[in-house]
Amino acid sequence: MSYITVKNLQKNYTIYEKTGRLKRNKRIVKALNHIDFTVEEGAFLGYIGPNGAGKSTTIKVLTGIMTPDGGEAKVGDYVPYKDRKAYVQNIGVVFGQKTQMWWDLPVIDTYRLLGGIYKVPQKKFKHQLESLCDRLDLDEILHQPVRQLSLGQRMRAELGAAMIHDPKILFLDEPTIGLDIISKQKVNHFLTELNQGGKTIFLTTHDLKDIESLCEEMLILSHGEIIYKGAIAQLKSNTELPILVTAQLPLEQPLDALHHLKERYAFSFDQARSQLEIQLTEKKQVAELARTLFQEYDIQDFRVDEPSIEEIIKKIYT
Ligand code: ADP
Ligand code: MG
């Protein structure tokens, strides 16, 4: 049975645009336009899409902050926006652009307050705190006021706050936005460990590199509609974008010596640089091509470039 079920979900925003001194135009933005999807327990889902696609709106509905205009959402046994009070005990939430921590208090005080709000038993709280300090490297910042933390430190503290009551599922809305590479790696490493420990993770991002290294599964959203759902590996093998093989031949390689290849491959040859480029449609063709090339030519350098997830998604969008 699915852990998250979203059926025919709709959310509209009404915006009023000034069109003249006294005139205003009313416009409806369909932020979520009848979307459907399911997520299994224990999944690490990448929920991606460009700015304005509807990612944050989805998270707001799934965390109970916002009530949809139509359709329904269910997470575990709860309808988030209806069973809000009981529901929040079971989830963790991180909004990359906001904080759920008390700005002027030391990190540990926020954790204690949250522990109280979620009614975490003393013993469990202590255990969870120790475990989070280890995994998120929190010892040195635990007693500092949140406002003194760097963005990277704050995000680690933020993750601790979201997990202090040990929820089964964690919702993250662009958690790595603005972070330096090292901080990003720490966050991503923590998330991977959480997921391996059995937690379900719903990660929203526009950073495709994150998705590729973290998630097995992704949902692509565009203008409030789901345009792809599936495994990342599947997406890569389904794409019609070519795999590009580049081979360096000795300089002054005569072009007519390449007649062997002509029969089997579409290739281009840069005579000035003696560089051969061959486009393949399937990964399994690479081995055979490599054999042919190395047998028949004096190959000095050889490179295989698969289409990046960025290119694939750009293609889906267009
Ligand atoms: P994302 O998180 O993918 O960038 P959002 O869910 O924030 O997308 O927004 C989806 C659409 O809804 C966008 O067109 C955005 O401008 C609009 N929108 C979001 N929040 C509001 C709001 N409070 N009022 C009016 N329009 C909004
Ligand atoms: Mg957003």
Short mmCIF file of C-alpha atoms and ligand atoms in Angstrom, two decimals:
data_model
loop_
_atom_site.label_atom_id
_atom_site.label_comp_id
_atom_site.label_asym_id
_atom_site.label_seq_id
_atom_site.Cartn_x
_atom_site.Cartn_y
_atom_site.Cartn_z
CA MET A 1 0.00 0.00 0.00
CA SER A 2 1.22 3.46 -0.79
CA TYR A 3 2.33 5.73 1.99
CA ILE A 4 1.45 8.98 0.26
CA THR A 5 -1.56 9.11 -2.03
CA VAL A 6 -2.44 12.25 -3.95
CA LYS A 7 -5.61 12.18 -6.02
CA ASN A 8 -6.80 14.84 -8.41
CA LEU A 9 -5.25 17.52 -6.21
CA GLN A 10 -5.98 21.13 -7.07
CA LYS A 11 -4.83 24.41 -5.65
CA ASN A 12 -5.53 27.81 -7.12
CA TYR A 13 -4.26 31.19 -6.08
CA THR A 14 -6.16 34.34 -6.90
CA ILE A 15 -3.98 37.27 -7.73
CA TYR A 16 -5.00 40.84 -8.42
CA GLU A 17 -2.90 42.68 -10.93
CA LYS A 18 -2.97 46.43 -11.25
CA THR A 19 -3.77 47.31 -14.83
CA GLY A 20 -4.49 51.02 -14.48
CA ARG A 21 -4.85 53.67 -11.82
CA LEU A 22 -8.19 52.30 -10.65
CA LYS A 23 -8.37 49.03 -12.47
CA ARG A 24 -7.43 45.66 -11.18
CA ASN A 25 -7.45 42.42 -13.01
CA LYS A 26 -8.28 39.22 -11.22
CA ARG A 27 -6.25 36.25 -12.34
CA ILE A 28 -6.35 32.63 -11.21
CA VAL A 29 -3.06 30.76 -11.01
CA LYS A 30 -3.53 27.01 -11.17
CA ALA A 31 -0.62 26.08 -8.91
CA LEU A 32 -1.69 22.43 -8.81
CA ASN A 33 -3.76 21.34 -11.72
CA HIS A 34 -5.37 17.98 -10.92
CA ILE A 35 -2.29 16.04 -9.93
CA ASP A 36 -2.11 12.36 -9.02
CA PHE A 37 0.74 10.37 -7.59
CA THR A 38 1.69 7.83 -4.95
CA VAL A 39 4.85 7.34 -2.93
CA GLU A 40 5.82 4.10 -1.22
CA GLU A 41 6.97 3.87 2.36
CA GLY A 42 10.76 4.10 2.60
CA ALA A 43 11.12 5.89 -0.74
CA PHE A 44 13.52 8.75 -1.37
CA LEU A 45 11.52 10.83 -3.79
CA GLY A 46 12.92 13.72 -5.75
CA TYR A 47 10.17 16.21 -6.49
CA ILE A 48 11.54 18.51 -9.10
CA GLY A 49 10.52 21.33 -11.35
CA PRO A 50 11.49 24.87 -12.28
CA ASN A 51 10.55 27.88 -10.18
CA GLY A 52 6.80 28.36 -10.01
CA ALA A 53 6.02 24.74 -10.94
CA GLY A 54 4.05 24.12 -7.75
CA LYS A 55 6.59 22.26 -5.60
CA SER A 56 6.19 24.35 -2.45
CA THR A 57 2.41 24.33 -2.82
CA THR A 58 2.48 20.52 -2.88
CA ILE A 59 4.61 20.41 0.27
CA LYS A 60 2.30 22.88 1.99
CA VAL A 61 -0.68 20.66 1.26
CA LEU A 62 1.14 17.47 2.24
CA THR A 63 2.28 18.96 5.53
CA GLY A 64 -1.16 20.30 6.35
CA ILE A 65 -0.26 23.99 6.14
CA MET A 66 -2.62 24.50 3.25
CA THR A 67 -6.01 23.05 2.30
CA PRO A 68 -6.44 22.12 -1.35
CA ASP A 69 -9.29 23.43 -3.51
CA GLY A 70 -10.09 20.01 -4.85
CA GLY A 71 -9.03 16.40 -4.74
CA GLU A 72 -7.35 14.84 -1.75
CA ALA A 73 -4.07 13.92 -0.15
CA LYS A 74 -3.34 11.20 2.34
CA VAL A 75 -0.12 10.46 4.18
CA GLY A 76 -0.15 7.27 6.21
CA ASP A 77 -3.50 7.24 7.98
CA TYR A 78 -3.89 11.00 7.91
CA VAL A 79 -5.41 13.66 5.73
CA PRO A 80 -2.78 16.30 6.53
CA TYR A 81 -4.95 19.44 6.41
CA LYS A 82 -7.78 17.80 8.36
CA ASP A 83 -5.93 15.87 11.05
CA ARG A 84 -3.29 18.51 11.44
CA LYS A 85 -2.67 18.26 15.18
CA ALA A 86 -2.17 14.52 15.35
CA TYR A 87 -0.48 14.46 11.98
CA VAL A 88 2.44 16.80 12.73
CA GLN A 89 3.68 14.35 15.39
CA ASN A 90 4.46 11.99 12.55
CA ILE A 91 6.28 14.23 10.15
CA GLY A 92 9.36 16.38 9.94
CA VAL A 93 9.49 19.47 7.75
CA VAL A 94 12.31 21.70 6.54
CA PHE A 95 11.78 24.79 4.45
CA GLY A 96 15.11 25.93 3.06
CA GLN A 97 14.03 29.56 3.01
CA LYS A 98 12.46 29.68 6.46
CA THR A 99 13.39 28.63 9.93
CA GLN A 100 11.37 26.79 12.50
CA MET A 101 13.92 27.66 15.16
CA TRP A 102 13.76 30.40 17.75
CA TRP A 103 16.16 32.98 16.37
CA ASP A 104 17.50 34.31 19.66
CA LEU A 105 17.69 31.04 21.55
CA PRO A 106 20.48 28.50 21.57
CA VAL A 107 19.80 25.53 19.29
CA ILE A 108 19.33 23.19 22.24
CA ASP A 109 16.48 25.35 23.59
CA THR A 110 14.56 25.04 20.32
CA TYR A 111 15.05 21.29 20.51
CA ARG A 112 13.73 21.19 24.09
CA LEU A 113 10.72 23.31 23.14
CA LEU A 114 9.96 21.07 20.18
CA GLY A 115 10.44 18.01 22.37
CA GLY A 116 7.74 19.44 24.62
CA ILE A 117 5.40 20.31 21.77
CA TYR A 118 5.70 16.80 20.34
CA LYS A 119 5.59 15.23 23.80
CA VAL A 120 8.78 13.25 23.27
CA PRO A 121 9.52 11.18 26.41
CA GLN A 122 12.71 12.27 28.25
CA LYS A 123 14.64 9.12 27.53
CA LYS A 124 13.80 9.09 23.87
CA PHE A 125 14.62 12.80 23.58
CA LYS A 126 18.06 12.24 25.08
CA HIS A 127 18.78 9.34 22.81
CA GLN A 128 17.56 11.16 19.71
CA LEU A 129 19.55 14.28 20.60
CA GLU A 130 22.76 12.32 20.98
CA SER A 131 22.23 10.48 17.76
CA LEU A 132 21.47 13.69 15.84
CA CYS A 133 24.50 15.45 17.34
CA ASP A 134 26.68 12.63 16.05
CA ARG A 135 25.21 12.44 12.60
CA LEU A 136 24.85 16.19 12.05
CA ASP A 137 27.96 17.26 13.89
CA LEU A 138 25.98 19.55 16.18
CA ASP A 139 28.07 19.57 19.37
CA GLU A 140 29.87 22.81 18.62
CA ILE A 141 26.71 24.73 17.69
CA LEU A 142 24.24 23.31 20.17
CA HIS A 143 24.68 26.17 22.62
CA GLN A 144 24.89 29.00 20.12
CA PRO A 145 21.93 31.24 19.33
CA VAL A 146 20.50 30.45 15.92
CA ARG A 147 21.09 33.97 14.63
CA GLN A 148 24.85 33.48 15.03
CA LEU A 149 25.01 30.38 12.86
CA SER A 150 26.27 30.27 9.30
CA LEU A 151 23.76 29.11 6.71
CA GLY A 152 25.35 25.65 6.58
CA GLN A 153 25.36 25.30 10.36
CA ARG A 154 21.79 26.52 10.54
CA MET A 155 20.62 23.98 7.99
CA ARG A 156 22.18 21.17 10.02
CA ALA A 157 20.48 22.52 13.15
CA GLU A 158 17.25 22.79 11.17
CA LEU A 159 17.45 19.13 10.16
CA GLY A 160 17.98 18.21 13.79
CA ALA A 161 14.87 20.19 14.74
CA ALA A 162 12.84 18.43 12.06
CA MET A 163 13.94 15.00 13.32
CA ILE A 164 13.95 15.53 17.09
CA HIS A 165 10.68 13.61 17.49
CA ASP A 166 11.94 10.87 15.17
CA PRO A 167 9.17 11.08 12.56
CA LYS A 168 8.73 8.44 9.87
CA ILE A 169 8.71 10.89 7.02
CA LEU A 170 10.65 14.03 6.28
CA PHE A 171 9.50 16.74 3.86
CA LEU A 172 12.20 19.07 2.59
CA ASP A 173 11.59 22.14 0.47
CA GLU A 174 14.85 23.14 -1.22
CA PRO A 175 17.03 22.42 1.81
CA THR A 176 20.34 23.00 0.05
CA ILE A 177 19.49 26.34 -1.52
CA GLY A 178 22.40 28.74 -1.12
CA LEU A 179 24.63 26.23 0.67
CA ASP A 180 28.33 25.81 -0.08
CA ILE A 181 29.47 22.47 -1.46
CA ILE A 182 30.74 21.05 1.83
CA SER A 183 27.55 21.89 3.71
CA LYS A 184 25.51 20.49 0.87
CA GLN A 185 27.45 17.24 1.04
CA LYS A 186 26.86 17.00 4.80
CA VAL A 187 23.14 17.53 4.34
CA ASN A 188 22.95 15.03 1.51
CA HIS A 189 24.94 12.46 3.45
CA PHE A 190 22.61 12.81 6.43
CA LEU A 191 19.56 12.39 4.21
CA THR A 192 20.99 9.27 2.60
CA GLU A 193 21.62 7.73 6.03
CA LEU A 194 18.13 8.60 7.20
CA ASN A 195 16.63 6.94 4.16
CA GLN A 196 18.80 3.87 4.59
CA GLY A 197 17.49 3.70 8.15
CA GLY A 198 13.98 3.38 6.74
CA LYS A 199 12.65 6.95 6.72
CA THR A 200 10.59 8.14 3.80
CA ILE A 201 11.97 11.32 2.27
CA PHE A 202 10.14 13.78 0.07
CA LEU A 203 12.69 16.19 -1.33
CA THR A 204 11.85 19.21 -3.38
CA THR A 205 14.60 20.85 -5.34
CA HIS A 206 15.51 22.49 -8.58
CA ASP A 207 19.06 21.17 -8.24
CA LEU A 208 19.22 18.17 -10.52
CA LYS A 209 22.68 17.14 -9.33
CA ASP A 210 21.26 16.55 -5.85
CA ILE A 211 18.48 14.43 -7.24
CA GLU A 212 20.79 12.31 -9.30
CA SER A 213 23.02 11.45 -6.36
CA LEU A 214 20.26 11.00 -3.79
CA CYS A 215 17.03 9.72 -5.23
CA GLU A 216 16.05 6.59 -7.02
CA GLU A 217 12.74 7.91 -8.05
CA MET A 218 11.52 11.24 -9.23
CA LEU A 219 8.48 13.22 -10.10
CA ILE A 220 8.77 16.09 -12.50
CA LEU A 221 6.33 18.93 -12.16
CA SER A 222 5.72 21.63 -14.72
CA HIS A 223 3.07 24.36 -14.47
CA GLY A 224 1.15 22.46 -11.84
CA GLU A 225 1.13 19.18 -13.73
CA ILE A 226 3.11 15.98 -13.30
CA ILE A 227 4.94 15.36 -16.51
CA TYR A 228 7.10 12.42 -15.47
CA LYS A 229 7.18 9.88 -12.71
CA GLY A 230 9.61 7.02 -12.48
CA ALA A 231 13.07 5.78 -11.78
CA ILE A 232 15.95 8.04 -12.70
CA ALA A 233 17.78 5.15 -14.36
CA GLN A 234 14.71 4.47 -16.48
CA LEU A 235 14.54 8.08 -17.56
CA LYS A 236 18.16 7.91 -18.66
CA SER A 237 17.68 4.80 -20.73
CA ASN A 238 14.43 6.02 -22.27
CA THR A 239 15.84 9.22 -23.56
CA GLU A 240 16.50 9.55 -27.23
CA LEU A 241 19.43 11.82 -26.63
CA PRO A 242 22.62 10.31 -28.02
CA ILE A 243 25.60 8.99 -26.12
CA LEU A 244 28.62 10.78 -27.46
CA VAL A 245 31.89 8.92 -27.93
CA THR A 246 35.00 10.98 -28.60
CA ALA A 247 38.26 9.39 -29.70
CA GLN A 248 41.58 11.05 -30.27
CA LEU A 249 43.56 9.68 -33.21
CA PRO A 250 47.18 10.50 -34.04
CA LEU A 251 47.52 13.87 -35.69
CA GLU A 252 47.51 13.77 -39.48
CA GLN A 253 45.38 10.67 -39.51
CA PRO A 254 44.11 10.37 -43.09
CA LEU A 255 40.36 10.59 -43.38
CA ASP A 256 40.09 7.72 -45.86
CA ALA A 257 41.51 5.32 -43.28
CA LEU A 258 38.21 5.67 -41.46
CA HIS A 259 36.18 3.94 -44.15
CA HIS A 260 35.69 0.96 -41.82
CA LEU A 261 33.58 3.02 -39.52
CA LYS A 262 31.53 4.63 -42.22
CA GLU A 263 29.50 1.51 -42.83
CA ARG A 264 28.38 1.12 -39.25
CA TYR A 265 28.37 4.46 -37.49
CA ALA A 266 27.30 8.01 -38.01
CA PHE A 267 30.44 9.92 -37.17
CA SER A 268 32.10 13.22 -37.68
CA PHE A 269 35.81 13.76 -37.93
CA ASP A 270 37.60 16.94 -37.05
CA GLN A 271 40.54 16.71 -39.44
CA ALA A 272 42.53 19.55 -37.89
CA ARG A 273 42.47 17.96 -34.43
CA SER A 274 42.18 14.34 -35.59
CA GLN A 275 39.21 13.95 -33.32
CA LEU A 276 36.48 11.47 -34.01
CA GLU A 277 32.98 11.90 -32.69
CA ILE A 278 30.41 9.13 -32.84
CA GLN A 279 26.83 9.30 -31.66
CA LEU A 280 25.28 6.15 -30.27
CA THR A 281 21.66 5.61 -29.42
CA GLU A 282 22.17 2.81 -26.89
CA LYS A 283 24.64 2.25 -24.13
CA LYS A 284 25.25 -1.34 -25.11
CA GLN A 285 26.79 -0.19 -28.39
CA VAL A 286 29.69 1.42 -26.55
CA ALA A 287 31.63 -1.81 -25.89
CA GLU A 288 31.55 -2.93 -29.48
CA LEU A 289 32.55 0.45 -30.78
CA ALA A 290 35.44 0.61 -28.32
CA ARG A 291 36.66 -2.81 -29.47
CA THR A 292 36.58 -1.80 -33.12
CA LEU A 293 38.33 1.48 -32.50
CA PHE A 294 41.11 0.08 -30.33
CA GLN A 295 41.70 -2.83 -32.69
CA GLU A 296 41.91 -0.84 -35.85
CA TYR A 297 43.28 2.53 -34.84
CA ASP A 298 45.94 3.98 -32.67
CA ILE A 299 43.59 5.56 -30.15
CA GLN A 300 45.29 8.06 -27.86
CA ASP A 301 42.32 9.21 -25.83
CA PHE A 302 38.79 7.94 -25.50
CA ARG A 303 35.76 9.44 -23.82
CA VAL A 304 32.09 8.49 -23.40
CA ASP A 305 29.56 11.18 -22.49
CA GLU A 306 26.08 10.16 -21.53
CA PRO A 307 23.40 12.85 -21.64
CA SER A 308 23.18 14.60 -18.29
CA ILE A 309 19.98 14.56 -16.32
CA GLU A 310 19.78 18.29 -17.03
CA GLU A 311 19.74 17.73 -20.77
CA ILE A 312 17.19 14.97 -20.48
CA ILE A 313 14.84 17.08 -18.44
CA LYS A 314 15.29 20.07 -20.70
CA LYS A 315 14.19 17.80 -23.51
CA ILE A 316 11.13 16.63 -21.58
CA TYR A 317 10.12 20.23 -20.91
CA THR A 318 10.30 21.24 -24.55
P1 ADP B 1 7.66 26.30 -6.71
O1 ADP B 1 7.83 25.97 -5.25
O2 ADP B 1 7.75 25.12 -7.61
O3 ADP B 1 8.56 27.39 -7.14
P2 ADP B 1 5.08 27.37 -5.86
O4 ADP B 1 4.28 26.23 -5.35
O5 ADP B 1 5.71 28.27 -4.87
O6 ADP B 1 6.16 26.83 -6.91
O7 ADP B 1 4.15 28.28 -6.79
C1 ADP B 1 3.34 27.76 -7.83
C2 ADP B 1 2.61 28.91 -8.51
O8 ADP B 1 1.74 29.54 -7.61
C3 ADP B 1 3.54 30.02 -9.02
O9 ADP B 1 2.99 30.51 -10.22
C4 ADP B 1 3.47 31.04 -7.93
O10 ADP B 1 3.71 32.32 -8.43
C5 ADP B 1 2.05 30.91 -7.44
N1 ADP B 1 1.94 31.22 -5.99
C6 ADP B 1 2.56 30.57 -4.98
N2 ADP B 1 2.20 31.07 -3.79
C7 ADP B 1 1.31 32.06 -4.04
C8 ADP B 1 0.55 32.99 -3.23
N3 ADP B 1 0.65 32.95 -1.90
N4 ADP B 1 -0.24 33.85 -3.87
C9 ADP B 1 -0.35 33.89 -5.20
N5 ADP B 1 0.32 33.07 -6.04
C10 ADP B 1 1.14 32.16 -5.48
MG MG B 2 9.24 26.65 -3.92
#
